[in-house]
Amino acid sequence: TQHKPTNLDGQGLISILRHPLSILLVCLPFGVASHFLEWGKVLTFWLNFFAMVPLAKILGDATEELAAGLRNDMLAGLLNATFGNVVELVLTVQTLRQ
């Protein structure tokens, strides 16, 4: 097996923030603020929707990295299938709660 070096120097975080989709992370605090400041439901929805795009990518990248470290292909596939649908699951639950 190939030894993977640990990420103690923060290069993983830097590479995440350098991705072009990371600019949408700006929508995250505005989405939360729009709810509490009552800027309107439509604006709150869209701000939070755009904030979820880079968060979904980060979750996908983290899941792939975690699965790559597993020696069992079946567990890696199960992990990818489970966490790959977390964003859709959260959206569905939130929609049903309304």
CSV table of N, CA, C and O in Angstrom, one decimal:
chain,number,residue,atom,x,y,z
A,1,THR,N,0.8,-1.2,0.0
A,1,THR,CA,0.0,0.0,0.0
A,1,THR,C,0.9,1.2,0.0
A,1,THR,O,2.0,1.2,0.4
A,2,GLN,N,0.3,2.3,-0.4
A,2,GLN,CA,1.0,3.6,-0.5
A,2,GLN,C,0.7,4.4,0.7
A,2,GLN,O,-0.5,4.6,1.0
A,3,HIS,N,1.7,4.9,1.4
A,3,HIS,CA,1.5,5.8,2.5
A,3,HIS,C,1.2,7.2,2.1
A,3,HIS,O,1.8,7.8,1.3
A,4,LYS,N,0.1,7.7,2.7
A,4,LYS,CA,-0.3,9.1,2.4
A,4,LYS,C,0.1,10.0,3.5
A,4,LYS,O,-0.1,9.7,4.7
A,5,PRO,N,0.8,11.1,3.2
A,5,PRO,CA,1.3,12.0,4.2
A,5,PRO,C,0.1,12.7,4.9
A,5,PRO,O,-0.9,13.0,4.3
A,6,THR,N,0.3,13.0,6.2
A,6,THR,CA,-0.7,13.8,6.9
A,6,THR,C,-0.8,15.2,6.5
A,6,THR,O,0.2,15.8,6.0
A,7,ASN,N,-1.9,15.8,6.7
A,7,ASN,CA,-2.1,17.2,6.3
A,7,ASN,C,-2.0,18.1,7.5
A,7,ASN,O,-3.0,18.7,7.9
A,8,LEU,N,-0.8,18.3,8.0
A,8,LEU,CA,-0.6,19.1,9.2
A,8,LEU,C,-0.3,20.5,8.9
A,8,LEU,O,-0.4,21.4,9.7
A,9,ASP,N,0.1,20.8,7.6
A,9,ASP,CA,0.5,22.1,7.2
A,9,ASP,C,-0.7,23.0,6.7
A,9,ASP,O,-0.5,24.1,6.3
A,10,GLY,N,-1.9,22.4,6.6
A,10,GLY,CA,-3.1,23.2,6.2
A,10,GLY,C,-3.2,23.3,4.7
A,10,GLY,O,-4.0,24.1,4.2
A,11,GLN,N,-2.5,22.5,3.9
A,11,GLN,CA,-2.6,22.6,2.5
A,11,GLN,C,-4.0,22.2,1.9
A,11,GLN,O,-4.4,22.7,0.9
A,12,GLY,N,-4.6,21.3,2.6
A,12,GLY,CA,-5.9,20.8,2.2
A,12,GLY,C,-7.0,21.9,2.3
A,12,GLY,O,-7.8,22.2,1.4
A,13,LEU,N,-6.9,22.7,3.4
A,13,LEU,CA,-7.9,23.8,3.5
A,13,LEU,C,-7.6,24.9,2.5
A,13,LEU,O,-8.5,25.5,1.9
A,14,ILE,N,-6.3,25.2,2.2
A,14,ILE,CA,-6.0,26.2,1.2
A,14,ILE,C,-6.4,25.7,-0.1
A,14,ILE,O,-7.0,26.6,-0.9
A,15,SER,N,-6.3,24.5,-0.5
A,15,SER,CA,-6.8,24.0,-1.8
A,15,SER,C,-8.3,24.1,-1.9
A,15,SER,O,-8.8,24.4,-3.0
A,16,ILE,N,-9.0,23.9,-0.8
A,16,ILE,CA,-10.4,24.0,-0.8
A,16,ILE,C,-10.8,25.5,-1.1
A,16,ILE,O,-11.7,25.7,-1.9
A,17,LEU,N,-10.2,26.4,-0.4
A,17,LEU,CA,-10.5,27.8,-0.5
A,17,LEU,C,-10.1,28.4,-1.8
A,17,LEU,O,-10.6,29.4,-2.3
A,18,ARG,N,-9.2,27.8,-2.5
A,18,ARG,CA,-8.7,28.3,-3.9
A,18,ARG,C,-9.6,27.8,-5.0
A,18,ARG,O,-9.5,28.3,-6.1
A,19,HIS,N,-10.5,26.9,-4.7
A,19,HIS,CA,-11.4,26.4,-5.8
A,19,HIS,C,-12.4,27.5,-6.1
A,19,HIS,O,-12.9,28.3,-5.3
A,20,PRO,N,-12.7,27.7,-7.4
A,20,PRO,CA,-13.6,28.7,-7.9
A,20,PRO,C,-15.0,28.8,-7.2
A,20,PRO,O,-15.6,29.8,-7.0
A,21,LEU,N,-15.5,27.6,-6.8
A,21,LEU,CA,-16.8,27.6,-6.2
A,21,LEU,C,-16.8,28.1,-4.8
A,21,LEU,O,-17.8,28.5,-4.2
A,22,SER,N,-15.6,28.3,-4.2
A,22,SER,CA,-15.5,28.8,-2.8
A,22,SER,C,-16.0,30.2,-2.7
A,22,SER,O,-16.3,30.6,-1.6
A,23,ILE,N,-16.0,30.9,-3.7
A,23,ILE,CA,-16.5,32.3,-3.7
A,23,ILE,C,-18.0,32.3,-3.2
A,23,ILE,O,-18.4,33.3,-2.5
A,24,LEU,N,-18.7,31.2,-3.4
A,24,LEU,CA,-20.1,31.2,-3.0
A,24,LEU,C,-20.2,31.0,-1.5
A,24,LEU,O,-21.3,31.1,-0.9
A,25,LEU,N,-19.1,30.7,-0.8
A,25,LEU,CA,-19.1,30.6,0.7
A,25,LEU,C,-19.5,32.0,1.3
A,25,LEU,O,-19.9,32.0,2.5
A,26,VAL,N,-19.3,33.0,0.6
A,26,VAL,CA,-19.7,34.4,1.1
A,26,VAL,C,-21.2,34.4,1.4
A,26,VAL,O,-21.7,35.1,2.3
A,27,CYS,N,-22.0,33.6,0.7
A,27,CYS,CA,-23.5,33.6,0.9
A,27,CYS,C,-23.9,33.0,2.2
A,27,CYS,O,-25.0,33.2,2.7
A,28,LEU,N,-23.0,32.2,2.8
A,28,LEU,CA,-23.3,31.5,4.1
A,28,LEU,C,-23.7,32.4,5.2
A,28,LEU,O,-24.8,32.3,5.7
A,29,PRO,N,-22.9,33.4,5.6
A,29,PRO,CA,-23.3,34.3,6.7
A,29,PRO,C,-24.5,35.2,6.3
A,29,PRO,O,-25.3,35.5,7.1
A,30,PHE,N,-24.6,35.6,5.0
A,30,PHE,CA,-25.7,36.4,4.6
A,30,PHE,C,-27.0,35.6,4.6
A,30,PHE,O,-28.1,36.1,4.9
A,31,GLY,N,-26.9,34.3,4.3
A,31,GLY,CA,-28.1,33.5,4.3
A,31,GLY,C,-28.6,33.3,5.7
A,31,GLY,O,-29.8,33.4,6.0
A,32,VAL,N,-27.7,33.2,6.7
A,32,VAL,CA,-28.1,33.1,8.1
A,32,VAL,C,-28.7,34.4,8.6
A,32,VAL,O,-29.7,34.5,9.2
A,33,ALA,N,-28.0,35.5,8.2
A,33,ALA,CA,-28.4,36.8,8.6
A,33,ALA,C,-29.8,37.2,8.0
A,33,ALA,O,-30.6,37.8,8.7
A,34,SER,N,-30.0,36.8,6.8
A,34,SER,CA,-31.3,37.1,6.1
A,34,SER,C,-32.5,36.5,6.8
A,34,SER,O,-33.6,37.1,6.8
A,35,HIS,N,-32.3,35.3,7.5
A,35,HIS,CA,-33.4,34.7,8.2
A,35,HIS,C,-33.7,35.6,9.4
A,35,HIS,O,-34.9,35.9,9.7
A,36,PHE,N,-32.7,35.9,10.2
A,36,PHE,CA,-32.9,36.6,11.4
A,36,PHE,C,-33.3,38.1,11.2
A,36,PHE,O,-34.0,38.7,12.0
A,37,LEU,N,-32.8,38.7,10.1
A,37,LEU,CA,-33.1,40.1,9.8
A,37,LEU,C,-34.4,40.2,9.0
A,37,LEU,O,-34.8,41.3,8.6
A,38,GLU,N,-35.0,39.1,8.6
A,38,GLU,CA,-36.2,39.0,7.9
A,38,GLU,C,-36.2,39.7,6.6
A,38,GLU,O,-37.0,40.6,6.3
A,39,TRP,N,-35.2,39.3,5.7
A,39,TRP,CA,-35.0,39.9,4.4
A,39,TRP,C,-36.0,39.4,3.4
A,39,TRP,O,-36.0,39.8,2.3
A,40,GLY,N,-36.7,38.4,3.8
A,40,GLY,CA,-37.7,37.8,2.8
A,40,GLY,C,-37.3,36.3,2.6
A,40,GLY,O,-36.1,35.9,2.6
A,41,LYS,N,-38.3,35.5,2.4
A,41,LYS,CA,-38.1,34.1,2.3
A,41,LYS,C,-37.4,33.7,1.0
A,41,LYS,O,-36.6,32.8,1.0
A,42,VAL,N,-37.7,34.4,-0.1
A,42,VAL,CA,-37.1,34.1,-1.4
A,42,VAL,C,-35.6,34.4,-1.3
A,42,VAL,O,-34.8,33.5,-1.7
A,43,LEU,N,-35.2,35.5,-0.8
A,43,LEU,CA,-33.8,35.9,-0.7
A,43,LEU,C,-33.1,34.9,0.2
A,43,LEU,O,-31.9,34.5,0.0
A,44,THR,N,-33.7,34.6,1.3
A,44,THR,CA,-33.1,33.7,2.3
A,44,THR,C,-32.9,32.3,1.6
A,44,THR,O,-31.8,31.7,1.8
A,45,PHE,N,-33.8,31.8,0.9
A,45,PHE,CA,-33.7,30.6,0.2
A,45,PHE,C,-32.5,30.6,-0.8
A,45,PHE,O,-31.7,29.7,-0.8
A,46,TRP,N,-32.4,31.6,-1.6
A,46,TRP,CA,-31.4,31.6,-2.6
A,46,TRP,C,-30.0,31.8,-2.0
A,46,TRP,O,-29.0,31.2,-2.5
A,47,LEU,N,-29.9,32.6,-1.0
A,47,LEU,CA,-28.6,32.8,-0.4
A,47,LEU,C,-28.1,31.4,0.2
A,47,LEU,O,-27.0,31.1,0.1
A,48,ASN,N,-29.0,30.8,0.9
A,48,ASN,CA,-28.7,29.5,1.5
A,48,ASN,C,-28.4,28.4,0.4
A,48,ASN,O,-27.6,27.5,0.6
A,49,PHE,N,-29.2,28.5,-0.6
A,49,PHE,CA,-29.0,27.5,-1.8
A,49,PHE,C,-27.6,27.7,-2.3
A,49,PHE,O,-26.9,26.7,-2.5
A,50,PHE,N,-27.2,28.9,-2.6
A,50,PHE,CA,-25.9,29.1,-3.2
A,50,PHE,C,-24.8,28.8,-2.2
A,50,PHE,O,-23.7,28.4,-2.6
A,51,ALA,N,-25.0,29.0,-0.9
A,51,ALA,CA,-24.0,28.6,0.1
A,51,ALA,C,-23.8,27.1,0.2
A,51,ALA,O,-22.7,26.6,0.5
A,52,MET,N,-24.8,26.3,-0.2
A,52,MET,CA,-24.7,24.9,-0.1
A,52,MET,C,-23.9,24.3,-1.2
A,52,MET,O,-23.4,23.2,-1.0
A,53,VAL,N,-23.7,25.0,-2.3
A,53,VAL,CA,-23.0,24.4,-3.4
A,53,VAL,C,-21.5,24.1,-3.0
A,53,VAL,O,-21.1,23.0,-3.2
A,54,PRO,N,-20.8,25.1,-2.5
A,54,PRO,CA,-19.4,24.8,-2.1
A,54,PRO,C,-19.3,23.8,-0.9
A,54,PRO,O,-18.4,23.0,-0.8
A,55,LEU,N,-20.3,23.9,0.0
A,55,LEU,CA,-20.3,23.0,1.1
A,55,LEU,C,-20.5,21.5,0.7
A,55,LEU,O,-19.9,20.6,1.2
A,56,ALA,N,-21.4,21.4,-0.4
A,56,ALA,CA,-21.6,20.0,-0.9
A,56,ALA,C,-20.3,19.5,-1.5
A,56,ALA,O,-19.9,18.3,-1.4
A,57,LYS,N,-19.6,20.4,-2.2
A,57,LYS,CA,-18.3,20.0,-2.8
A,57,LYS,C,-17.3,19.6,-1.7
A,57,LYS,O,-16.6,18.6,-1.9
A,58,ILE,N,-17.2,20.4,-0.7
A,58,ILE,CA,-16.3,20.1,0.4
A,58,ILE,C,-16.6,18.7,1.0
A,58,ILE,O,-15.8,17.9,1.3
A,59,LEU,N,-17.9,18.5,1.3
A,59,LEU,CA,-18.4,17.2,1.8
A,59,LEU,C,-18.0,16.1,0.9
A,59,LEU,O,-17.5,15.0,1.3
A,60,GLY,N,-18.2,16.2,-0.4
A,60,GLY,CA,-17.9,15.2,-1.4
A,60,GLY,C,-16.4,14.9,-1.4
A,60,GLY,O,-15.9,13.7,-1.4
A,61,ASP,N,-15.6,16.0,-1.4
A,61,ASP,CA,-14.1,15.8,-1.4
A,61,ASP,C,-13.6,15.1,-0.1
A,61,ASP,O,-12.8,14.2,-0.1
A,62,ALA,N,-14.2,15.5,1.0
A,62,ALA,CA,-13.8,14.8,2.3
A,62,ALA,C,-14.3,13.4,2.3
A,62,ALA,O,-13.5,12.5,2.8
A,63,THR,N,-15.4,13.1,1.8
A,63,THR,CA,-15.9,11.7,1.7
A,63,THR,C,-15.0,10.8,0.8
A,63,THR,O,-14.6,9.7,1.2
A,64,GLU,N,-14.6,11.4,-0.3
A,64,GLU,CA,-13.7,10.6,-1.2
A,64,GLU,C,-12.3,10.4,-0.6
A,64,GLU,O,-11.8,9.3,-0.7
A,65,GLU,N,-11.8,11.4,0.2
A,65,GLU,CA,-10.5,11.2,0.8
A,65,GLU,C,-10.6,10.2,1.9
A,65,GLU,O,-9.7,9.3,2.1
A,66,LEU,N,-11.7,10.2,2.7
A,66,LEU,CA,-11.9,9.2,3.7
A,66,LEU,C,-12.1,7.8,3.1
A,66,LEU,O,-11.5,6.8,3.6
A,67,ALA,N,-12.8,7.7,2.1
A,67,ALA,CA,-13.0,6.4,1.4
A,67,ALA,C,-11.7,5.9,0.8
A,67,ALA,O,-11.5,4.7,0.8
A,68,ALA,N,-10.9,6.8,0.3
A,68,ALA,CA,-9.6,6.3,-0.3
A,68,ALA,C,-8.7,5.7,0.7
A,68,ALA,O,-7.9,4.9,0.4
A,69,GLY,N,-8.8,6.2,2.0
A,69,GLY,CA,-8.0,5.6,3.0
A,69,GLY,C,-8.4,4.3,3.6
A,69,GLY,O,-7.7,3.6,4.3
A,70,LEU,N,-9.6,3.8,3.2
A,70,LEU,CA,-10.1,2.5,3.6
A,70,LEU,C,-9.5,1.4,2.8
A,70,LEU,O,-9.3,1.6,1.6
A,71,ARG,N,-9.3,0.3,3.4
A,71,ARG,CA,-8.7,-0.9,2.6
A,71,ARG,C,-9.8,-1.7,2.0
A,71,ARG,O,-9.6,-2.5,1.1
A,72,ASN,N,-11.0,-1.6,2.5
A,72,ASN,CA,-12.1,-2.4,2.1
A,72,ASN,C,-12.9,-1.6,1.0
A,72,ASN,O,-13.5,-0.6,1.3
A,73,ASP,N,-13.0,-2.1,-0.2
A,73,ASP,CA,-13.7,-1.4,-1.3
A,73,ASP,C,-15.2,-1.4,-1.0
A,73,ASP,O,-15.9,-0.4,-1.4
A,74,MET,N,-15.7,-2.4,-0.4
A,74,MET,CA,-17.2,-2.4,-0.1
A,74,MET,C,-17.5,-1.3,0.9
A,74,MET,O,-18.5,-0.5,0.7
A,75,LEU,N,-16.7,-1.1,1.9
A,75,LEU,CA,-17.0,0.0,2.9
A,75,LEU,C,-16.8,1.3,2.3
A,75,LEU,O,-17.5,2.3,2.6
A,76,ALA,N,-15.8,1.5,1.4
A,76,ALA,CA,-15.5,2.7,0.8
A,76,ALA,C,-16.7,3.1,-0.1
A,76,ALA,O,-17.2,4.3,-0.1
A,77,GLY,N,-17.3,2.1,-0.8
A,77,GLY,CA,-18.4,2.4,-1.7
A,77,GLY,C,-19.6,2.7,-0.9
A,77,GLY,O,-20.4,3.6,-1.2
A,78,LEU,N,-19.8,2.1,0.3
A,78,LEU,CA,-21.0,2.4,1.1
A,78,LEU,C,-20.8,3.8,1.7
A,78,LEU,O,-21.8,4.5,1.8
A,79,LEU,N,-19.6,4.1,2.1
A,79,LEU,CA,-19.4,5.5,2.6
A,79,LEU,C,-19.7,6.5,1.6
A,79,LEU,O,-20.3,7.5,1.9
A,80,ASN,N,-19.2,6.3,0.4
A,80,ASN,CA,-19.5,7.3,-0.7
A,80,ASN,C,-20.9,7.4,-1.0
A,80,ASN,O,-21.5,8.5,-1.2
A,81,ALA,N,-21.6,6.2,-1.1
A,81,ALA,CA,-23.1,6.3,-1.4
A,81,ALA,C,-23.9,6.9,-0.3
A,81,ALA,O,-24.8,7.6,-0.5
A,82,THR,N,-23.5,6.7,1.0
A,82,THR,CA,-24.2,7.3,2.1
A,82,THR,C,-24.0,8.8,2.2
A,82,THR,O,-24.9,9.6,2.2
A,83,PHE,N,-22.7,9.2,2.3
A,83,PHE,CA,-22.5,10.7,2.5
A,83,PHE,C,-22.6,11.4,1.2
A,83,PHE,O,-22.7,12.7,1.2
A,84,GLY,N,-22.6,10.8,0.0
A,84,GLY,CA,-22.8,11.4,-1.2
A,84,GLY,C,-24.2,12.0,-1.4
A,84,GLY,O,-24.5,12.9,-2.2
A,85,ASN,N,-25.2,11.5,-0.6
A,85,ASN,CA,-26.6,11.9,-0.7
A,85,ASN,C,-27.0,12.7,0.5
A,85,ASN,O,-28.2,13.0,0.7
A,86,VAL,N,-26.1,13.2,1.4
A,86,VAL,CA,-26.4,13.9,2.6
A,86,VAL,C,-27.1,15.2,2.2
A,86,VAL,O,-28.1,15.6,2.9
A,87,VAL,N,-26.6,15.9,1.3
A,87,VAL,CA,-27.1,17.2,0.9
A,87,VAL,C,-28.6,17.1,0.5
A,87,VAL,O,-29.5,17.9,0.9
A,88,GLU,N,-28.8,16.1,-0.4
A,88,GLU,CA,-30.2,15.9,-0.8
A,88,GLU,C,-31.1,15.5,0.3
A,88,GLU,O,-32.3,15.9,0.4
A,89,LEU,N,-30.6,14.7,1.2
A,89,LEU,CA,-31.4,14.3,2.4
A,89,LEU,C,-31.7,15.5,3.3
A,89,LEU,O,-32.9,15.6,3.7
A,90,VAL,N,-30.8,16.4,3.5
A,90,VAL,CA,-31.1,17.6,4.3
A,90,VAL,C,-32.1,18.4,3.6
A,90,VAL,O,-33.0,18.9,4.3
A,91,LEU,N,-32.0,18.6,2.3
A,91,LEU,CA,-33.0,19.4,1.6
A,91,LEU,C,-34.4,18.8,1.7
A,91,LEU,O,-35.4,19.5,1.9
A,92,THR,N,-34.4,17.5,1.5
A,92,THR,CA,-35.7,16.8,1.6
A,92,THR,C,-36.4,16.9,3.0
A,92,THR,O,-37.5,17.2,3.1
A,93,VAL,N,-35.6,16.7,4.0
A,93,VAL,CA,-36.1,16.8,5.4
A,93,VAL,C,-36.6,18.2,5.7
A,93,VAL,O,-37.7,18.4,6.2
A,94,GLN,N,-35.8,19.2,5.3
A,94,GLN,CA,-36.2,20.6,5.5
A,94,GLN,C,-37.5,21.0,4.7
A,94,GLN,O,-38.3,21.7,5.2
A,95,THR,N,-37.6,20.5,3.5
A,95,THR,CA,-38.8,20.7,2.7
A,95,THR,C,-40.0,20.1,3.3
A,95,THR,O,-41.1,20.7,3.4
A,96,LEU,N,-39.9,18.9,3.8
A,96,LEU,CA,-41.0,18.2,4.5
A,96,LEU,C,-41.4,18.8,5.8
A,96,LEU,O,-42.6,18.8,6.2
A,97,ARG,N,-40.5,19.4,6.5
A,97,ARG,CA,-40.8,20.1,7.7
A,97,ARG,C,-41.7,21.3,7.5
A,97,ARG,O,-42.4,21.7,8.4
A,98,GLN,N,-41.6,21.9,6.4
A,98,GLN,CA,-42.3,23.1,6.1
A,98,GLN,C,-43.7,22.8,5.8
A,98,GLN,O,-44.7,22.9,5.5
